Amino acid sequence: AAYKTMTVDEALLGPVMAHGNGDWVKLSDLRADLSVRNFFQSMLKSAVWNNREFEDFFDGHFDKWEFDKKRASVRPRSAAQQLEEKLKRVAKREEVAKVVLSSGEELGTLPIASVQSLLERLLEEDPQPVPKAAKP
């Protein structure tokens, strides 16, 4: 019953933390976890994913998960790492400001170099669009 409103991210986070405490967890350990198996059976009505399917999922959710294909292992990104990923994907100063304003305590845990880069991005002018040539 608790699985009904759970996302895949939420279903995997508990077992990943239980097995690795925030560090790397092998996909084989994740697949063997009873709560993961129950989630897949109850909610997704399927067997637990194979390595390739997990790889595709974690690649698509790279902002929340760090996946090591060679070791077939995964670990969750910290709140600060997730914030840095969001900041990498925004270009305009207004978008950077929105990400910063919507962040929480993780802003205070960013490395100094990241904060310096962030401040520089907030001070920069957005590139101006090139005007179209007037037609004669």
PDB file of C-alpha atoms in Angstrom:
ATOM      1  CA  ALA A   1       0.000   0.000   0.000  1.00  0.00           C
ATOM      2  CA  ALA A   2       2.862   2.386   0.746  1.00  0.00           C
ATOM      3  CA  TYR A   3       4.172   1.896  -2.785  1.00  0.00           C
ATOM      4  CA  LYS A   4       1.121   3.469  -4.455  1.00  0.00           C
ATOM      5  CA  THR A   5       2.485   7.018  -4.397  1.00  0.00           C
ATOM      6  CA  MET A   6       6.194   6.173  -4.574  1.00  0.00           C
ATOM      7  CA  THR A   7       8.393   7.102  -7.517  1.00  0.00           C
ATOM      8  CA  VAL A   8      11.193   4.821  -8.682  1.00  0.00           C
ATOM      9  CA  ASP A   9      13.694   7.329  -7.246  1.00  0.00           C
ATOM     10  CA  GLU A  10      12.029   7.110  -3.846  1.00  0.00           C
ATOM     11  CA  ALA A  11      11.813   3.325  -3.996  1.00  0.00           C
ATOM     12  CA  LEU A  12      15.543   3.032  -4.724  1.00  0.00           C
ATOM     13  CA  LEU A  13      16.871   5.692  -2.354  1.00  0.00           C
ATOM     14  CA  GLY A  14      16.072   3.809   0.881  1.00  0.00           C
ATOM     15  CA  PRO A  15      17.743   0.560  -0.187  1.00  0.00           C
ATOM     16  CA  VAL A  16      20.744   2.411  -1.680  1.00  0.00           C
ATOM     17  CA  MET A  17      21.225   4.268   1.606  1.00  0.00           C
ATOM     18  CA  ALA A  18      20.718   1.076   3.617  1.00  0.00           C
ATOM     19  CA  HIS A  19      23.319  -0.843   1.615  1.00  0.00           C
ATOM     20  CA  GLY A  20      25.845   1.938   1.022  1.00  0.00           C
ATOM     21  CA  ASN A  21      25.015   4.740   3.458  1.00  0.00           C
ATOM     22  CA  GLY A  22      25.431   7.245   0.620  1.00  0.00           C
ATOM     23  CA  ASP A  23      28.370   5.441  -0.966  1.00  0.00           C
ATOM     24  CA  TRP A  24      28.489   3.116  -3.993  1.00  0.00           C
ATOM     25  CA  VAL A  25      26.065   0.171  -4.122  1.00  0.00           C
ATOM     26  CA  LYS A  26      26.313  -2.639  -6.653  1.00  0.00           C
ATOM     27  CA  LEU A  27      23.281  -3.138  -8.855  1.00  0.00           C
ATOM     28  CA  SER A  28      23.291  -6.820  -7.895  1.00  0.00           C
ATOM     29  CA  ASP A  29      22.755  -5.805  -4.239  1.00  0.00           C
ATOM     30  CA  LEU A  30      20.007  -3.421  -5.280  1.00  0.00           C
ATOM     31  CA  ARG A  31      18.247  -6.060  -7.379  1.00  0.00           C
ATOM     32  CA  ALA A  32      18.455  -8.557  -4.495  1.00  0.00           C
ATOM     33  CA  ASP A  33      16.930  -6.112  -1.998  1.00  0.00           C
ATOM     34  CA  LEU A  34      13.486  -7.291  -0.878  1.00  0.00           C
ATOM     35  CA  SER A  35      11.900  -3.825  -0.854  1.00  0.00           C
ATOM     36  CA  VAL A  36      13.134  -3.143  -4.408  1.00  0.00           C
ATOM     37  CA  ARG A  37      11.748  -6.486  -5.580  1.00  0.00           C
ATOM     38  CA  ASN A  38       8.423  -5.789  -3.860  1.00  0.00           C
ATOM     39  CA  PHE A  39       8.212  -2.323  -5.445  1.00  0.00           C
ATOM     40  CA  PHE A  40       8.787  -3.692  -8.937  1.00  0.00           C
ATOM     41  CA  GLN A  41       6.285  -6.505  -8.449  1.00  0.00           C
ATOM     42  CA  SER A  42       3.599  -4.362  -6.776  1.00  0.00           C
ATOM     43  CA  MET A  43       3.872  -1.096  -8.672  1.00  0.00           C
ATOM     44  CA  LEU A  44       5.526  -1.801 -11.995  1.00  0.00           C
ATOM     45  CA  LYS A  45       4.096  -5.298 -12.349  1.00  0.00           C
ATOM     46  CA  SER A  46       7.434  -6.505 -13.680  1.00  0.00           C
ATOM     47  CA  ALA A  47      10.644  -8.196 -12.704  1.00  0.00           C
ATOM     48  CA  VAL A  48      13.448  -6.029 -11.351  1.00  0.00           C
ATOM     49  CA  TRP A  49      15.342  -4.308 -14.162  1.00  0.00           C
ATOM     50  CA  ASN A  50      18.565  -5.707 -15.617  1.00  0.00           C
ATOM     51  CA  ASN A  51      21.805  -3.687 -15.601  1.00  0.00           C
ATOM     52  CA  ARG A  52      21.062  -2.039 -18.953  1.00  0.00           C
ATOM     53  CA  GLU A  53      17.621  -0.881 -17.806  1.00  0.00           C
ATOM     54  CA  PHE A  54      19.060   0.490 -14.561  1.00  0.00           C
ATOM     55  CA  GLU A  55      21.808   2.224 -16.550  1.00  0.00           C
ATOM     56  CA  ASP A  56      19.198   3.894 -18.764  1.00  0.00           C
ATOM     57  CA  PHE A  57      17.211   4.986 -15.700  1.00  0.00           C
ATOM     58  CA  PHE A  58      20.229   6.431 -13.883  1.00  0.00           C
ATOM     59  CA  ASP A  59      21.481   8.155 -17.055  1.00  0.00           C
ATOM     60  CA  GLY A  60      18.069   9.793 -17.364  1.00  0.00           C
ATOM     61  CA  HIS A  61      18.165  10.861 -13.708  1.00  0.00           C
ATOM     62  CA  PHE A  62      21.821  11.922 -13.592  1.00  0.00           C
ATOM     63  CA  ASP A  63      20.904  14.961 -11.528  1.00  0.00           C
ATOM     64  CA  LYS A  64      19.940  12.699  -8.600  1.00  0.00           C
ATOM     65  CA  TRP A  65      22.152   9.646  -9.168  1.00  0.00           C
ATOM     66  CA  GLU A  66      25.800   9.012  -9.985  1.00  0.00           C
ATOM     67  CA  PHE A  67      26.217   5.795 -11.962  1.00  0.00           C
ATOM     68  CA  ASP A  68      29.471   3.908 -12.572  1.00  0.00           C
ATOM     69  CA  LYS A  69      28.923   1.666 -15.589  1.00  0.00           C
ATOM     70  CA  LYS A  70      32.246  -0.222 -15.231  1.00  0.00           C
ATOM     71  CA  ARG A  71      31.532  -1.170 -11.626  1.00  0.00           C
ATOM     72  CA  ALA A  72      27.756  -1.476 -12.193  1.00  0.00           C
ATOM     73  CA  SER A  73      27.288   0.641  -9.085  1.00  0.00           C
ATOM     74  CA  VAL A  74      25.248   3.660  -8.122  1.00  0.00           C
ATOM     75  CA  ARG A  75      25.148   6.274  -5.379  1.00  0.00           C
ATOM     76  CA  PRO A  76      22.848   9.193  -4.711  1.00  0.00           C
ATOM     77  CA  ARG A  77      24.059  12.716  -5.346  1.00  0.00           C
ATOM     78  CA  SER A  78      24.107  14.986  -2.309  1.00  0.00           C
ATOM     79  CA  ALA A  79      21.824  18.021  -2.220  1.00  0.00           C
ATOM     80  CA  ALA A  80      24.826  20.233  -3.087  1.00  0.00           C
ATOM     81  CA  GLN A  81      25.723  18.002  -6.050  1.00  0.00           C
ATOM     82  CA  GLN A  82      22.113  18.127  -7.253  1.00  0.00           C
ATOM     83  CA  LEU A  83      22.204  21.933  -7.027  1.00  0.00           C
ATOM     84  CA  GLU A  84      25.433  22.043  -9.029  1.00  0.00           C
ATOM     85  CA  GLU A  85      23.850  19.843 -11.715  1.00  0.00           C
ATOM     86  CA  LYS A  86      20.855  22.180 -11.944  1.00  0.00           C
ATOM     87  CA  LEU A  87      23.156  25.197 -12.243  1.00  0.00           C
ATOM     88  CA  LYS A  88      25.123  23.539 -15.059  1.00  0.00           C
ATOM     89  CA  ARG A  89      21.937  23.244 -17.130  1.00  0.00           C
ATOM     90  CA  VAL A  90      20.759  26.853 -16.931  1.00  0.00           C
ATOM     91  CA  ALA A  91      22.171  29.556 -19.180  1.00  0.00           C
ATOM     92  CA  LYS A  92      20.442  32.862 -18.499  1.00  0.00           C
ATOM     93  CA  ARG A  93      21.149  34.980 -15.444  1.00  0.00           C
ATOM     94  CA  GLU A  94      17.440  34.984 -14.549  1.00  0.00           C
ATOM     95  CA  GLU A  95      17.394  31.150 -14.599  1.00  0.00           C
ATOM     96  CA  VAL A  96      20.505  31.007 -12.411  1.00  0.00           C
ATOM     97  CA  ALA A  97      18.841  33.371  -9.940  1.00  0.00           C
ATOM     98  CA  LYS A  98      15.683  31.226  -9.856  1.00  0.00           C
ATOM     99  CA  VAL A  99      17.710  28.081  -9.084  1.00  0.00           C
ATOM    100  CA  VAL A 100      19.615  29.903  -6.330  1.00  0.00           C
ATOM    101  CA  LEU A 101      16.461  31.376  -4.799  1.00  0.00           C
ATOM    102  CA  SER A 102      14.696  27.999  -4.808  1.00  0.00           C
ATOM    103  CA  SER A 103      17.616  26.242  -3.129  1.00  0.00           C
ATOM    104  CA  GLY A 104      17.921  25.617   0.580  1.00  0.00           C
ATOM    105  CA  GLU A 105      20.731  24.742   2.950  1.00  0.00           C
ATOM    106  CA  GLU A 106      22.637  22.998   0.148  1.00  0.00           C
ATOM    107  CA  LEU A 107      23.632  26.455  -1.148  1.00  0.00           C
ATOM    108  CA  GLY A 108      25.808  26.906   1.935  1.00  0.00           C
ATOM    109  CA  THR A 109      27.592  23.595   1.347  1.00  0.00           C
ATOM    110  CA  LEU A 110      28.820  24.366  -2.175  1.00  0.00           C
ATOM    111  CA  PRO A 111      32.599  24.461  -2.635  1.00  0.00           C
ATOM    112  CA  ILE A 112      34.137  27.960  -2.780  1.00  0.00           C
ATOM    113  CA  ALA A 113      35.014  27.576  -6.483  1.00  0.00           C
ATOM    114  CA  SER A 114      31.378  26.796  -7.283  1.00  0.00           C
ATOM    115  CA  VAL A 115      30.153  29.803  -5.302  1.00  0.00           C
ATOM    116  CA  GLN A 116      32.665  32.061  -7.078  1.00  0.00           C
ATOM    117  CA  SER A 117      31.528  30.775 -10.471  1.00  0.00           C
ATOM    118  CA  LEU A 118      27.903  31.242  -9.440  1.00  0.00           C
ATOM    119  CA  LEU A 119      28.493  34.863  -8.410  1.00  0.00           C
ATOM    120  CA  GLU A 120      30.291  35.561 -11.694  1.00  0.00           C
ATOM    121  CA  ARG A 121      27.357  34.125 -13.638  1.00  0.00           C
ATOM    122  CA  LEU A 122      24.937  36.335 -11.712  1.00  0.00           C
ATOM    123  CA  LEU A 123      27.006  39.432 -12.541  1.00  0.00           C
ATOM    124  CA  GLU A 124      27.375  38.661 -16.251  1.00  0.00           C
ATOM    125  CA  GLU A 125      25.112  40.220 -18.843  1.00  0.00           C
ATOM    126  CA  ASP A 126      23.004  37.768 -20.820  1.00  0.00           C
ATOM    127  CA  PRO A 127      24.124  37.610 -24.444  1.00  0.00           C
ATOM    128  CA  GLN A 128      22.042  39.913 -26.622  1.00  0.00           C
ATOM    129  CA  PRO A 129      20.345  38.400 -29.667  1.00  0.00           C
ATOM    130  CA  VAL A 130      21.913  39.384 -32.972  1.00  0.00           C
ATOM    131  CA  PRO A 131      19.540  41.730 -34.805  1.00  0.00           C
ATOM    132  CA  LYS A 132      18.302  40.479 -38.158  1.00  0.00           C
ATOM    133  CA  ALA A 133      19.522  42.389 -41.172  1.00  0.00           C
ATOM    134  CA  ALA A 134      16.953  44.789 -42.563  1.00  0.00           C
ATOM    135  CA  LYS A 135      15.529  43.767 -45.914  1.00  0.00           C
ATOM    136  CA  PRO A 136      16.036  46.336 -48.714  1.00  0.00           C
TER     137      PRO A 136
END
